Each structure stands twice: as C-alpha cells, then as structure tokens.
Coordinates of C-alpha atoms (C1' of nucleotides) in Angstrom, one line a residue:
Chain A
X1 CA -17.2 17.9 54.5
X2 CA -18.7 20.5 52.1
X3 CA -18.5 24.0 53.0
X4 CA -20.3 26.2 50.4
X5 CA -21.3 30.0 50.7
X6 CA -23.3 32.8 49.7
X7 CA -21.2 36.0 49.2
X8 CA -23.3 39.0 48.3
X9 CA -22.5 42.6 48.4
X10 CA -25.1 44.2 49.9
X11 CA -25.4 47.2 47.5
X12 CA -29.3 46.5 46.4
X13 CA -32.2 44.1 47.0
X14 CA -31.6 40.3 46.1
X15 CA -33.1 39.7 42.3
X16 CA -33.6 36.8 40.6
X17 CA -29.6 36.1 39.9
X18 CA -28.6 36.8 43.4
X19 CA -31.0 34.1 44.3
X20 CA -30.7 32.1 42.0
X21 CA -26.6 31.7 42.8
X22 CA -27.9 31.3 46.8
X23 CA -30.0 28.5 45.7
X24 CA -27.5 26.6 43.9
X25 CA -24.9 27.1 46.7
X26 CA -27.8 26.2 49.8
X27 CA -28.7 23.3 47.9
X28 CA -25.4 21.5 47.1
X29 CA -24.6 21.8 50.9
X30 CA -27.9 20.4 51.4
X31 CA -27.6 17.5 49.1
X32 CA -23.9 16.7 50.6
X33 CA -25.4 17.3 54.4
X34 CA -22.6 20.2 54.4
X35 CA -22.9 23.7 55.7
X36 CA -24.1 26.6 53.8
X37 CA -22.2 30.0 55.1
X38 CA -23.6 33.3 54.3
X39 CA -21.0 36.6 53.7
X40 CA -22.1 39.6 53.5
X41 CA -19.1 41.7 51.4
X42 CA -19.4 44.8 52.5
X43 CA -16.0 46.6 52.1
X44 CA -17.2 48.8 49.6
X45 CA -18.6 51.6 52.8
X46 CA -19.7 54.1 50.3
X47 CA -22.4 51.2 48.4
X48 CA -23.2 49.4 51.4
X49 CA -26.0 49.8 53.5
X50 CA -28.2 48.0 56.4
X51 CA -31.3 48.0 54.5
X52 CA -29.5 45.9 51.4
X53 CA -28.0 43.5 54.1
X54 CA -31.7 43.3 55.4
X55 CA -33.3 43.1 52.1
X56 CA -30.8 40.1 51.3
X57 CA -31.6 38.1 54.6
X58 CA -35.2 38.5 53.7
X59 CA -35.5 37.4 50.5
X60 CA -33.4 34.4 51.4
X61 CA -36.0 34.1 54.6
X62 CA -38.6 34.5 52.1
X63 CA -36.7 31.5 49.7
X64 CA -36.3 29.4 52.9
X65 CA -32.5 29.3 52.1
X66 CA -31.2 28.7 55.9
X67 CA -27.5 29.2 56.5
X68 CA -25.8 27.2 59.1
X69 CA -23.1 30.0 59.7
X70 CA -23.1 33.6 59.5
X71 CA -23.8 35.9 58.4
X72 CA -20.3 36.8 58.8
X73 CA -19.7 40.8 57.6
X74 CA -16.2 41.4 55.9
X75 CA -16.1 44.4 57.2
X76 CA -15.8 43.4 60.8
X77 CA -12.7 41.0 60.3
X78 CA -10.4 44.1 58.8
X79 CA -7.5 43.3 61.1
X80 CA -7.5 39.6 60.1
X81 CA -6.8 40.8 56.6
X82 CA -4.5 43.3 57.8
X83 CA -2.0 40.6 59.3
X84 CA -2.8 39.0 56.2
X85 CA -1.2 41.7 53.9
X86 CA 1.8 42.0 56.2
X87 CA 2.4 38.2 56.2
X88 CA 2.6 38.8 52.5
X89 CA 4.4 41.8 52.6
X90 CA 6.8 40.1 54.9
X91 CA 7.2 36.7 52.6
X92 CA 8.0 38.7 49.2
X93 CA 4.7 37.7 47.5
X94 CA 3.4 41.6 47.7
X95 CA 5.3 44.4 47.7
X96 CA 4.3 48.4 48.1
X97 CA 3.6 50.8 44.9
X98 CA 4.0 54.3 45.0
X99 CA 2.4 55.0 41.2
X100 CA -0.5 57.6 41.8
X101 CA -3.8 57.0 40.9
X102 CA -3.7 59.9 37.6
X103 CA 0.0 58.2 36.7
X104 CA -2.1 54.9 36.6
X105 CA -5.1 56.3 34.6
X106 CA -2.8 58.0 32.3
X107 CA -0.9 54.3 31.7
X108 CA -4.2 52.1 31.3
X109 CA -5.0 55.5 29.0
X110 CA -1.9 54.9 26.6
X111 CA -2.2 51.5 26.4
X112 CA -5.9 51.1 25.2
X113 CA -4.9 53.5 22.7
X114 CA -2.1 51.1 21.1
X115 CA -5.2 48.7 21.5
X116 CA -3.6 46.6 24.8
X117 CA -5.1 45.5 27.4
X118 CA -4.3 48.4 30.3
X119 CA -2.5 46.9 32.8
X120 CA 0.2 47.9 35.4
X121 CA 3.4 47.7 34.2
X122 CA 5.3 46.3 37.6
X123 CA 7.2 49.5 37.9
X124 CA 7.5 48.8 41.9
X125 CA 7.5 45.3 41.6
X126 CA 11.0 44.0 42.8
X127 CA 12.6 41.7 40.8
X128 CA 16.3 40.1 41.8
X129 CA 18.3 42.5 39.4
X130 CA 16.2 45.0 39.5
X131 CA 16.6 48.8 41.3
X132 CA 13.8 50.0 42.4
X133 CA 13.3 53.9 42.1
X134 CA 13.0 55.5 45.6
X135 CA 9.5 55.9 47.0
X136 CA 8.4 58.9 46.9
X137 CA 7.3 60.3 50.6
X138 CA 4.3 62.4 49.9
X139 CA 2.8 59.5 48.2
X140 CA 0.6 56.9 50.3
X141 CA 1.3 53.0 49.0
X142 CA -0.9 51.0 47.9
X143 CA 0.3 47.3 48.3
X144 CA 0.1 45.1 45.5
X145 CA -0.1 41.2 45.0
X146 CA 3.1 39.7 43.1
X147 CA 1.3 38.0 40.6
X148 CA 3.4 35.0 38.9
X149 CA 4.8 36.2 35.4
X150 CA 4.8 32.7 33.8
X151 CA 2.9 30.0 33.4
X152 CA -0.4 29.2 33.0
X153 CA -3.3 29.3 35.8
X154 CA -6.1 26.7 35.2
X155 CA -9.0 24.8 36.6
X156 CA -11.5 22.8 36.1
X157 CA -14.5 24.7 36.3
X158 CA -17.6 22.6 37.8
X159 CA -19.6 24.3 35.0
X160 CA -17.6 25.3 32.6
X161 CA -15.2 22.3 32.2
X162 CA -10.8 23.4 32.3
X163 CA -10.6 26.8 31.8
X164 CA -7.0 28.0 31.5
X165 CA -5.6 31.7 31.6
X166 CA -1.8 32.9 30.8
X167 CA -0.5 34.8 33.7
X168 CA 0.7 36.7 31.2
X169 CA -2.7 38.0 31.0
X170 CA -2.9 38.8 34.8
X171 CA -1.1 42.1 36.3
X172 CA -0.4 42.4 40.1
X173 CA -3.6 43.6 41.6
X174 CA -4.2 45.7 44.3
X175 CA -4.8 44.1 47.7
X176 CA -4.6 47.1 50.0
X177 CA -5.6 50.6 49.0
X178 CA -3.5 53.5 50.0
X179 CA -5.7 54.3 53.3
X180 CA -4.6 50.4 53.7
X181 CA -8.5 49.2 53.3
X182 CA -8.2 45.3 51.6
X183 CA -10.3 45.1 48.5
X184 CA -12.5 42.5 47.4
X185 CA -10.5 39.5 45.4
X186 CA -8.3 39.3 48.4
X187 CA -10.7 39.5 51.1
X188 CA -12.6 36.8 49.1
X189 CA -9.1 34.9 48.9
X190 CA -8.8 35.4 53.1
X191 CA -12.4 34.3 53.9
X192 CA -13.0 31.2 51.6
X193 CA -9.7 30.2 53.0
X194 CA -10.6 31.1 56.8
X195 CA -13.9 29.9 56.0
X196 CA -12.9 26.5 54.5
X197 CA -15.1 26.7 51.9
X198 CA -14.7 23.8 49.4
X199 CA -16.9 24.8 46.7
X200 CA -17.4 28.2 45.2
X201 CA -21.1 29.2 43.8
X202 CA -21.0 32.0 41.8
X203 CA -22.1 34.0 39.0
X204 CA -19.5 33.9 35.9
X205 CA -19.1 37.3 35.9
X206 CA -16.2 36.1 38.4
X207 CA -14.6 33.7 36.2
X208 CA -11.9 36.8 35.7
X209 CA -11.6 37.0 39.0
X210 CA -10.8 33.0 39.7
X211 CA -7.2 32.7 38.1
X212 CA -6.3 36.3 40.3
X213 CA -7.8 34.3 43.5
X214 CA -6.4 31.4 43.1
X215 CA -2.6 32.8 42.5
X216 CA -3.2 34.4 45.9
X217 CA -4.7 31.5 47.5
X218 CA -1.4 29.6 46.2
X219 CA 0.8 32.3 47.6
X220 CA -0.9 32.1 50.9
X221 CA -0.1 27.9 50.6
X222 CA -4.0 27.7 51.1
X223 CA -6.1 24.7 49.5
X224 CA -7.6 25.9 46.3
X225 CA -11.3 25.7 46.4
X226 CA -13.7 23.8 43.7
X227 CA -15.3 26.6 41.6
X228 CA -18.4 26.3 39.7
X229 CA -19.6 29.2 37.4
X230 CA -23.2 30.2 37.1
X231 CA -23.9 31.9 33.5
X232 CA -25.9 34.7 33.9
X233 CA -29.7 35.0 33.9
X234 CA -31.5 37.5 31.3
X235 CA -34.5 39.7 31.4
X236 CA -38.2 38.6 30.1
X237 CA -37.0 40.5 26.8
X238 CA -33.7 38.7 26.6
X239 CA -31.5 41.6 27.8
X240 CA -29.3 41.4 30.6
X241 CA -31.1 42.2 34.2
X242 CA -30.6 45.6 34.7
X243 CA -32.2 48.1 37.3
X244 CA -34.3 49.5 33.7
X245 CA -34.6 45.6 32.8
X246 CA -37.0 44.8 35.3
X247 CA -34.2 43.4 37.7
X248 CA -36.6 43.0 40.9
X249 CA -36.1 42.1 44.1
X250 CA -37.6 38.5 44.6
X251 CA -39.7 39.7 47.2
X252 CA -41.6 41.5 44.4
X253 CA -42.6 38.5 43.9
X254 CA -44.2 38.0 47.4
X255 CA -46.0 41.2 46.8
X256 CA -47.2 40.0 43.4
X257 CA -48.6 37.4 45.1
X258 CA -46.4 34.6 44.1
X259 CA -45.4 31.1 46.4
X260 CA -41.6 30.9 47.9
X261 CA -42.3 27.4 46.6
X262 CA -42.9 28.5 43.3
X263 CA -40.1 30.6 42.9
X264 CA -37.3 28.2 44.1
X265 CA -38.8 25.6 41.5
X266 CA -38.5 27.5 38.5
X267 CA -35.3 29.1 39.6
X268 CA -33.6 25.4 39.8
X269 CA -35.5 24.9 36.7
X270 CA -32.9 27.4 35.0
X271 CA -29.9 26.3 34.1
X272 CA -30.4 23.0 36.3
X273 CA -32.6 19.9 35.0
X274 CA -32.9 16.3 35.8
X275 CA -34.3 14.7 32.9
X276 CA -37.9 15.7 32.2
X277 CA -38.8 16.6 35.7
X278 CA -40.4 19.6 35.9
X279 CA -42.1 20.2 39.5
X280 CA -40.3 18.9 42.4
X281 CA -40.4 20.1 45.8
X282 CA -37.5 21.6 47.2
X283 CA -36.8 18.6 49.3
X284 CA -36.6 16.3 46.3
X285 CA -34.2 19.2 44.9
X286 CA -31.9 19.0 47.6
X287 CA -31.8 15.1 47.1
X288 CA -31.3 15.6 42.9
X289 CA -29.1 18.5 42.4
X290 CA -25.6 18.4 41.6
X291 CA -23.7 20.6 39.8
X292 CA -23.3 18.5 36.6
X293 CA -26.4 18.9 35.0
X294 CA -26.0 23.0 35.6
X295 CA -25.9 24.3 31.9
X296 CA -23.1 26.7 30.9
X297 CA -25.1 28.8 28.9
X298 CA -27.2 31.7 29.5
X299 CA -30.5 31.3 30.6
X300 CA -33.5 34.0 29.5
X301 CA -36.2 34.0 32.2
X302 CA -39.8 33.1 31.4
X303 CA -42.5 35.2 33.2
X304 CA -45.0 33.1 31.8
X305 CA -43.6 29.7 32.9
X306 CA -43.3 30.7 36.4
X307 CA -46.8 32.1 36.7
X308 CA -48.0 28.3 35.1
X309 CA -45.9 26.8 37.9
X310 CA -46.9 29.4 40.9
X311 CA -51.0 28.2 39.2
X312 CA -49.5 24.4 39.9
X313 CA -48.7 25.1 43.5
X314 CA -52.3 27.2 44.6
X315 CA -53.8 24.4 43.3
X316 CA -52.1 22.1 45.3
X317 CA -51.7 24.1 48.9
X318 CA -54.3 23.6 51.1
X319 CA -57.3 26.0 51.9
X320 CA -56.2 26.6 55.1
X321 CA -52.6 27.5 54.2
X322 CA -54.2 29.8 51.5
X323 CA -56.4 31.5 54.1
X324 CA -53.7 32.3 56.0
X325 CA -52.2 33.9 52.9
X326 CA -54.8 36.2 51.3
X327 CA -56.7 37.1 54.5
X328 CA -53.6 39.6 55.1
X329 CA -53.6 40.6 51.6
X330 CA -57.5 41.5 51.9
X331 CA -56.7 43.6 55.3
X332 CA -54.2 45.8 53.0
X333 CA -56.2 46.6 50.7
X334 CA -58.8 47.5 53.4
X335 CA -61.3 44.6 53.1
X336 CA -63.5 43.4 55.9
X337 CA -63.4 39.9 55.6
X338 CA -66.4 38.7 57.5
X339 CA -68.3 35.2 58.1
X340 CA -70.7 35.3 55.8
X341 CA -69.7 35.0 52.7
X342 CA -67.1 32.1 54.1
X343 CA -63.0 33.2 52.5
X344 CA -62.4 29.5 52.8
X345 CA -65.6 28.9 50.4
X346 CA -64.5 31.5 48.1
X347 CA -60.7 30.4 48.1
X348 CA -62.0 26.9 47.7
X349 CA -64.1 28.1 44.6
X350 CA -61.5 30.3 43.2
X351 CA -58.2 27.9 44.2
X352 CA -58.1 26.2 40.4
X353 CA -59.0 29.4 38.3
X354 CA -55.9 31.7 39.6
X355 CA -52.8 32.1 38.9
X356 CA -51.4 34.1 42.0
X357 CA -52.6 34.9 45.6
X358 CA -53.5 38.3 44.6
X359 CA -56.0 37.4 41.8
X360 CA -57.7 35.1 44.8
X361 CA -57.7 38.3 47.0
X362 CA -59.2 39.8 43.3
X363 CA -61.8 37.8 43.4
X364 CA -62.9 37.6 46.9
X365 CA -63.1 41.5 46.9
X366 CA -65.9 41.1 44.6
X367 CA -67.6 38.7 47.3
X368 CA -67.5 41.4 50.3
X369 CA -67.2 44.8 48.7
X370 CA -70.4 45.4 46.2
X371 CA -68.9 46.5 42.6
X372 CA -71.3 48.0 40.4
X373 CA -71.5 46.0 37.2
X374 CA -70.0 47.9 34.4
X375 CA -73.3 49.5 32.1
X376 CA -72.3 48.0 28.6
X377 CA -71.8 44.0 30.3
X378 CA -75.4 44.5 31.9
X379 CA -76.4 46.0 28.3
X380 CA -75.0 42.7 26.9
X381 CA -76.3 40.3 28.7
X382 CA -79.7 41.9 30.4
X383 CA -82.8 41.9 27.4
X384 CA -86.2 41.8 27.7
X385 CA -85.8 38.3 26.9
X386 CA -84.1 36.9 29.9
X387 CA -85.7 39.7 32.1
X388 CA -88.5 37.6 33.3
X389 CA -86.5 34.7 33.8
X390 CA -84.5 36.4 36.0
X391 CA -87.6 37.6 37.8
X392 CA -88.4 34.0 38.5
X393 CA -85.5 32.7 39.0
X394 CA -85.1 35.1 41.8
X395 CA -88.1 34.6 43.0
X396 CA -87.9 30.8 43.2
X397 CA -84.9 31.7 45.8
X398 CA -86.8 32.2 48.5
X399 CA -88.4 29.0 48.6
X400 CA -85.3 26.4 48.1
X401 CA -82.0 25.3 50.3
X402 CA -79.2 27.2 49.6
X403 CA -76.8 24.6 48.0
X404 CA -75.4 24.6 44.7
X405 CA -77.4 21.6 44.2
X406 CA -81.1 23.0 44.4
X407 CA -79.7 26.6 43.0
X408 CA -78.9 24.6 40.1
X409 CA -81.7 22.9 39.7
X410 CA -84.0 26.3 39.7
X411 CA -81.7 27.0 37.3
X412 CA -82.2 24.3 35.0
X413 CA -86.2 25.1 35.6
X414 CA -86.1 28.6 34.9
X415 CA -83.9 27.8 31.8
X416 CA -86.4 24.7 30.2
X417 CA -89.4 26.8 31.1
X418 CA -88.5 29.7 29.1
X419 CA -87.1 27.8 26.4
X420 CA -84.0 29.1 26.3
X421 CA -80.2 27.7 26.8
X422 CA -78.2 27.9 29.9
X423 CA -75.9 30.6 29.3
X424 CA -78.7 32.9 28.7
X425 CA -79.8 32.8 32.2
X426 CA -76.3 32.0 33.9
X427 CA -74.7 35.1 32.4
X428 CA -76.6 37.9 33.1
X429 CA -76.7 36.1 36.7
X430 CA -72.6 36.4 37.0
X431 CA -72.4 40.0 35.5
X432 CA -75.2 40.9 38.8
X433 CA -73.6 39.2 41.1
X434 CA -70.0 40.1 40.1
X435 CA -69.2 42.4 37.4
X436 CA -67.4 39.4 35.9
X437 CA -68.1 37.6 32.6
X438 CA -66.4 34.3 33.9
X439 CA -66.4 33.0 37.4
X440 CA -67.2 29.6 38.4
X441 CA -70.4 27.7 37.5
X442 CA -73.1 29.6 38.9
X443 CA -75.0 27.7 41.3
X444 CA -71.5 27.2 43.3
X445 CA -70.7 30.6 43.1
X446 CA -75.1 31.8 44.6
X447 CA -74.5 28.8 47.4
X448 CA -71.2 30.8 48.4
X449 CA -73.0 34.2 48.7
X450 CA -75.7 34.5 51.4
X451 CA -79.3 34.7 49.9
X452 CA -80.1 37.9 51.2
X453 CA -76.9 39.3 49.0
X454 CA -78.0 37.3 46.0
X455 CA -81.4 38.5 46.1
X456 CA -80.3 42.5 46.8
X457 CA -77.4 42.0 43.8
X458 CA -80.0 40.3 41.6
X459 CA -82.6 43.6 42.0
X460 CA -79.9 45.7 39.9
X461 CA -81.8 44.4 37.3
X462 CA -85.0 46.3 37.5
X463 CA -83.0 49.0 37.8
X464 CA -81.3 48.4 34.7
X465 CA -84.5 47.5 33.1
X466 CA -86.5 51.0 33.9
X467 CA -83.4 53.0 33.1
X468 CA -83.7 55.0 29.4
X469 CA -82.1 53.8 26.7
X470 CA -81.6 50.2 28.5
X471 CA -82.2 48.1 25.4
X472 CA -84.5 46.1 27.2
Chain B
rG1 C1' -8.5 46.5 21.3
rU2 C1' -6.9 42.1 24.4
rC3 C1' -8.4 37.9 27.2
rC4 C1' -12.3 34.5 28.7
rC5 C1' -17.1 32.2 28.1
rC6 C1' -21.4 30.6 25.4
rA7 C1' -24.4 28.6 21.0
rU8 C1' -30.7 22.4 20.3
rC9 C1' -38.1 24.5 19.1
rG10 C1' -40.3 31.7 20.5
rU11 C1' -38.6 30.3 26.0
rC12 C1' -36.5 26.7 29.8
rU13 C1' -34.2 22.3 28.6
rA14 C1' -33.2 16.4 27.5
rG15 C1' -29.2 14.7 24.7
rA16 C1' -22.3 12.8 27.2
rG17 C1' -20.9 8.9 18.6
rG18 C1' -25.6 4.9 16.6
rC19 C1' -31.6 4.4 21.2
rC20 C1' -32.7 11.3 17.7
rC21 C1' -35.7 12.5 10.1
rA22 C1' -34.1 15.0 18.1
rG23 C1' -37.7 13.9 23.8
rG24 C1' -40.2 16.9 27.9
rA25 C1' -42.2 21.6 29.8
rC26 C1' -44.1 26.8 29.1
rA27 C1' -46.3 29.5 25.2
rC28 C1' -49.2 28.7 20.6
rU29 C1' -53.1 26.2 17.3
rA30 C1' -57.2 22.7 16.9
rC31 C1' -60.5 19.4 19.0
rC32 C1' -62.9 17.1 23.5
rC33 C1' -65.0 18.3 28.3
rU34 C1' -68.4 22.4 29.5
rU35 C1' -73.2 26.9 32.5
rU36 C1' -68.9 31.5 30.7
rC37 C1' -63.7 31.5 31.7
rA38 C1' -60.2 28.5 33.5
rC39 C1' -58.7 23.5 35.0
rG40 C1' -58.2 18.8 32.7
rG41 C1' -57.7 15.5 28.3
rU42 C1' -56.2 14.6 23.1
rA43 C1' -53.8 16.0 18.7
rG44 C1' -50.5 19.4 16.1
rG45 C1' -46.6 22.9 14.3
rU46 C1' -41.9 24.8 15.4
rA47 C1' -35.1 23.7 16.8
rC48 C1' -29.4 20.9 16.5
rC49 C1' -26.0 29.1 14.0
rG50 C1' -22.7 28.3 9.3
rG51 C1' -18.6 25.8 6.9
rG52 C1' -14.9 22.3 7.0
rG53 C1' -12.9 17.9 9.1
rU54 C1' -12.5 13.0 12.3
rU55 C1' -15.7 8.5 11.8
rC56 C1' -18.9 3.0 8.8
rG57 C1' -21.9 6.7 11.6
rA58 C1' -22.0 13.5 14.8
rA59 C1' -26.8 17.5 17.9
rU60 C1' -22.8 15.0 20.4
rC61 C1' -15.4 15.1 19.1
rC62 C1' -11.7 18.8 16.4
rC63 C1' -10.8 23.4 13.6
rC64 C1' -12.4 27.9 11.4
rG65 C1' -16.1 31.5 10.8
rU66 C1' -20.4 34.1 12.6
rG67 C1' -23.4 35.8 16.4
rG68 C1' -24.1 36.8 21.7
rG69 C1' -22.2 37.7 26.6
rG70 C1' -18.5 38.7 30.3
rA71 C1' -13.9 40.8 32.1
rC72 C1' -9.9 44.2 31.7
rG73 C1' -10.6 49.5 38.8
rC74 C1' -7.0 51.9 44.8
rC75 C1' -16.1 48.5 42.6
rA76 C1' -17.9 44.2 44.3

RNA sequence: GUCCCCAUCGUCUAGAGGCCCAGGACACUACCCUUUCACGGUAGGUACCGGGGUUCGAAUCCCCGUGGGGACGCCA
C-alpha cells in the first residue's frame, strides 16, 4: 500500500511550488490507489498561523487535491515526540548538550573563518573513552541526535538517481530545544514513521535534510521511506520564487480568473511529461504519472503557456458551467446581469475569443453597462462616408427579425448599396455598440443585444456627427 | 569556504548508444481562412554549455572545466 503525504508549514499562502509538490504526492497515491495524508508542520508557533493552514486547505480545495487522512497538526502530537526523545535518550542514540547558544555561534563563527563548514564539534557527545565535562546547572539542555561518525548514508533518490553523503559531513543535530520543544527533521522522522508513509514528495531543498532523516529513522529501527526530490520551480523572469518574485498564492489564480483544471495541467506539465502529451485531464494524469519521467532539473514557469492552456479549457467547458462561473464575478464588480441581453448568449459568443473568466466577465460588462466609445475610435471609424449608411442601416432594423442571419443580410445591403466594403460599415457598428475595435462578427454580436439597445447605442452617431470638429 | 544537485530551441520538454544533420508544445514569423480581433489550418526559424575520453558509432556513458541552484540553525 502507498502512503504518500503533503507536509507544509503553514507560514504563507500555497504558491505554485507548494502545489506543485501536493500534486505530485496526491497523484502518485492516486495512480497506486494509495492514500494521500496531509501534515500541517506547524512547530515553528512564532510563523504559524490559522489563516496559512486555511489558505493551504483552500488552495488544495481549489486544486481538487483530496486527502484521505488528516490533516494531522504536528503540533498536537508533542507528547508522542516527547517519549520519542526519551526512548532515544534512554537507548544511547541521543544524548543532552549543555553548549549555549553564543558558545555555539561563536564556534560556527571560527570555523567559517578557517573556511569549514560550521558544525558542532561533539563536545557532549559521549564516546566510550571519553569524560565528559560536568553539565553546567544554570544551563537548560538541548538534546542532540548521535549522528553516526563513519560511513556513508545513501539512497536512491526517485528523481535524482543514488545520492550518497559522508557522515562525515553530518553533525549531531538538535532534536529537542532547550524548553524541550522537538524541531522539524525529527518530527518529520516521528510522523513519516507513525504515519507509514512509503514515499516522500518533496521539494529538493530537503535533499540536505534526507541523509540527517534517515540516520534517525535507522536509529529508531524504522523502515526507511522512498524519497523523491522535486527541483525547484522559478519565477516568469527565471529567478527563484520569492515574495518580490511574484511568488503567489494559486488562488491568485482563481481571482485572475483562471480554471483549477487549468492550473493542475500545466503544473504536471513541469517537470512531468509523457511523451508529447500536452492536455490531459486530471483523471488521465492520475492513470499516467509516475515518478520516472519527473525531470531533475529546474523548471522556469511560463505565464504565457498556462494562459494558452486556461484559453484550451474555456473553450471546452460548457456554457452552463461558465455561467455559473462569471455570473458571480459580474455581481462583484457590481453588474446587474439581467434577461435581456442573455449571459449564456454572450458567454457563448465570447467562449472562443478569451483567454480567462475575467476577460468573459470583461466583455459581458460592455453588454449591460453602457460605455461611452472612446472620441478618437468614433473619429476613426465615423466619416461622412459611412454616416448615411449607418443611417440606413439602422433604419432597416426596425423592419427585419432579430437574428444574426437577417442582421447580416441588411448588412450586406447596406454595404453593396453604398458601394463600399464590409469593414466600413461593420466597424464603426462595433466601436457604437462596444467601444471595442474587435468583437465577434457583427451580426452575431446585434442578434445578442436587444433592438431597442442597438438602435439607442447606434444614435451616438448623430451625436458624434453634429459635434464641432467631428471630422465628419 | 565546505558538501550536495542541475545543464537539449527564448520557455516547458521528448530522447534511457545507432530510429536524431534532434521530435512535440508555448511564444515568434509568414501565408491561408476572414466582417475587425481571436480561433482554426499550413509553412518556417531557433537547441544537445565547453573540452577531453570510451565506442565502429554519443544529446545519451566516464572525467575535467564552466555556469546555475540548493544546503550548511535550539527555521521549516
């Protein structure tokens, strides 16, 4: 049975790695019909707050990444890695240190001068010949893990292929602060191994971490876990994601008016691929995705890529669904959607020609709010050439059934009559109708409007026409 | 500084020794379609970081260099 997990610290909103490392871990339970745990790691108090675990749980809500168990909070199973720590203590695989925090600082300090790497220098650790000096009483211990001194520690990284690192290289970390509070490589140690998690998911900012982990896990007699390192994911610009990088919270994205759908396909799209498939649904992902395949390199994201895909997936939703979506979207922004003109006409009009939900709710202001056309686009397209054209073809309204069809066809009459070609009569009709140089063809875009609208909109253009310096 | 990781078009990637003078997608350019703009269609340009090996043969394996990134906390 897989067991896979998401472990985020809930110190910010879930951004595009985050969720990216969620979707990796979700799916590969999927695929293997395993379980997908979420663990919130909250043992940091001072960073940790409710609205980051709630952020977290809705942009995964948002993803449509279900867990089947949790979310389980690390800070509410304290006393499990308190017995932990003692059972350690007790067994000879950690031991107390009474070195300050300044004696450390000054060490580390000294050390990176002679260009070492700082490290703790085992002064407390016992050792079978060795006396230890005698603890000091004013000083509070912290309790730290007895890391092996020889040897190598090595896996095989999922990603990354055998990654090997001298213990040599590794000092004995602290597992218990002085206020005894267990900090985060050995509650990750405790709960993967309570947890029986089989597979870590992570980012490979933690690939310093794993050889520290698994030495504990070892000293514990636990099962090792399968690890799989995620390389990072880089800003638009190629930088790292940073707060200033435009590190956002995916459900920016909802607000910018982009699909779940959307965003969960071109998130498995980086750093995952199955040959030249590019748009899957997130079903067919769950069925493909395995962690070979999973590139070990970095991956820059591509703003541009994912607003082509989100484009893919309006086209394909249905109107209805779409209503659903940009009627609340409208509301916000204080629009009174009403019958007449129909949102499902517009979206239907619109559905091809946009590239997020917000653009539709754009474009469907223009339909039931009444946006004065900008003076120089009337300039451009209103002369004394097409003015009587557009006299008659407003006229002719009246008298015809208001589909795109007949609209059309008065268009194409106007049009011949006057000699002229189409786009002198179908621009100056879009700019009058909605401030916009491009919309759809215009006799689907009249039919959509009622005819008492069009014929109001269309009588701007007298205005226009009377108004001084109009170079009609 | 030390350790670890990474390296194919601008970007995401295919590629697991011959199928590759390197394929797909986004973006870009041109053309077609056309009632404007999109959509769609067709065509096109652009890449194996450098140097050494190994091999009949290397984008693929090895070594070195270079560049980028990460980690070195009583943060997670």
């Amino acid at each position: 049975m897989i067991r896979t997990r998401f472990a985020p610290s809930p110190t910010g909103f879930l951004h595009v790695g985050g969720a990216r490392t969620a979707l990796f871990s979700w799916a590969y339970a999927r695929r293997h019909a395993g379980s997908f745990i979420l663990r919130v790691e909250d043992t940091d108090l001072a960073r940790s707050t409710p609205q980051a675990v709630q952020a977290i749980l809705d942009g995964m809500n948002w993803l449509g990444l279900d867990y089947d168990e949790g979310p389980f909070y690390q800070t509410q199973r304290m006393s499990r890695y308190r017995v932990v720590i003692e059972q350690m203590l007790a067994a000879g695989s950690a031991y107390r240190c009474y070195m300050g925090a300044e004696e450390l600082d000054q060490l580390r300090e000294t050390q990176r001068a002679q260009g070492l790497k700082p490290r703790y220098d085992g002064r407390w650790r016992p050792e079978p010949d060795k006396v230890l000096p005698t603890p000091p009483a004013a000083v509070p211990a912290v309790v730290r893990f007895r890391n092996p001194a020889a040897g190598v520690v090595a896996w095989d990284d999922l990603v990354k292929g055998r990654i090997e690192i001298a213990n040599s290289e590794l000092d004995d970390l602290v597992i218990a602060r002085a206020d005894g509070s267990p900090t985060y490589n050995f509650c990750v140690v405790v709960d993967d191994w309570d947890m029986g998690i089989t597979h870590v998911i992570r980012g490979d900012d933690h690939v310093n971490n794993t050889p520290r982990q698994i030495n504990i896990l070892r000293a514990l007699g636990a099962q090792v876990p399968l690890y799989a390192h995620l390389s990072m994911i880089l800003g638009d610009d190629g930088q790292k994601l940073s707060k200033r990088h435009g590190a956002v919270s995916v459900m920016q994205y909802d607000e910018a008016g982009y699909l779940p759908a959307a965003v969960c396909n071109y998130l498995a799209r980086l750093g995952w691929s199955h040959g030249d498939d590019e748009v899957f649904s997130m079903q067919q992902f769950c069925q493909w995705f395995d962690l070979d395949h999973i590139t070990p390199s970095a991956a820059q994201f591509n703003s541009e890529k994912l607003n082509w895909l989100n484009a893919h997936y309006l086209r394909r939703t249905d109107t209805a669904r779409l209503l659903a979506l940009v009627g609340p979207r409208l509301a916000a922004r204080g629009v009174t959607v009403t019958a007449e003109p129909s949102l499902a006409a517009i979206i239907e009009l619109h559905r091809e020609r946009v590239t997020n939900l917000n653009e539709l709710a754009d474009v469907a202001e223009v339909f039931y709010r009444d946006l004065q056309p900008k003076a120089e686009l009337l300039a451009k397209h209103l002369s004394s050439e097409t003015l009587p054209m557009l006299r008659e073809f407003a006229a002719g309204l009246a008298g015809i059934s208001w589909e795109a069809a007949a609209i059309g066809a008065l268009i194409k009459q106007c049009v011949a009559r006057h000699g002229l070609k189409m786009p002198r009569l179908a621009m100056p009709l879009r700019v009058l109708l909605t401030g916009l140089e491009q919309t759809p063809s215009v006799d689907a875009l009249i039919a959509v409007f009622p005819r008492s609208v069009v014929i109001e909109r269309l009588a701007r253009a007298e205005r226009v026409a009377v108004s001084p310096g109009s170079p009609v």
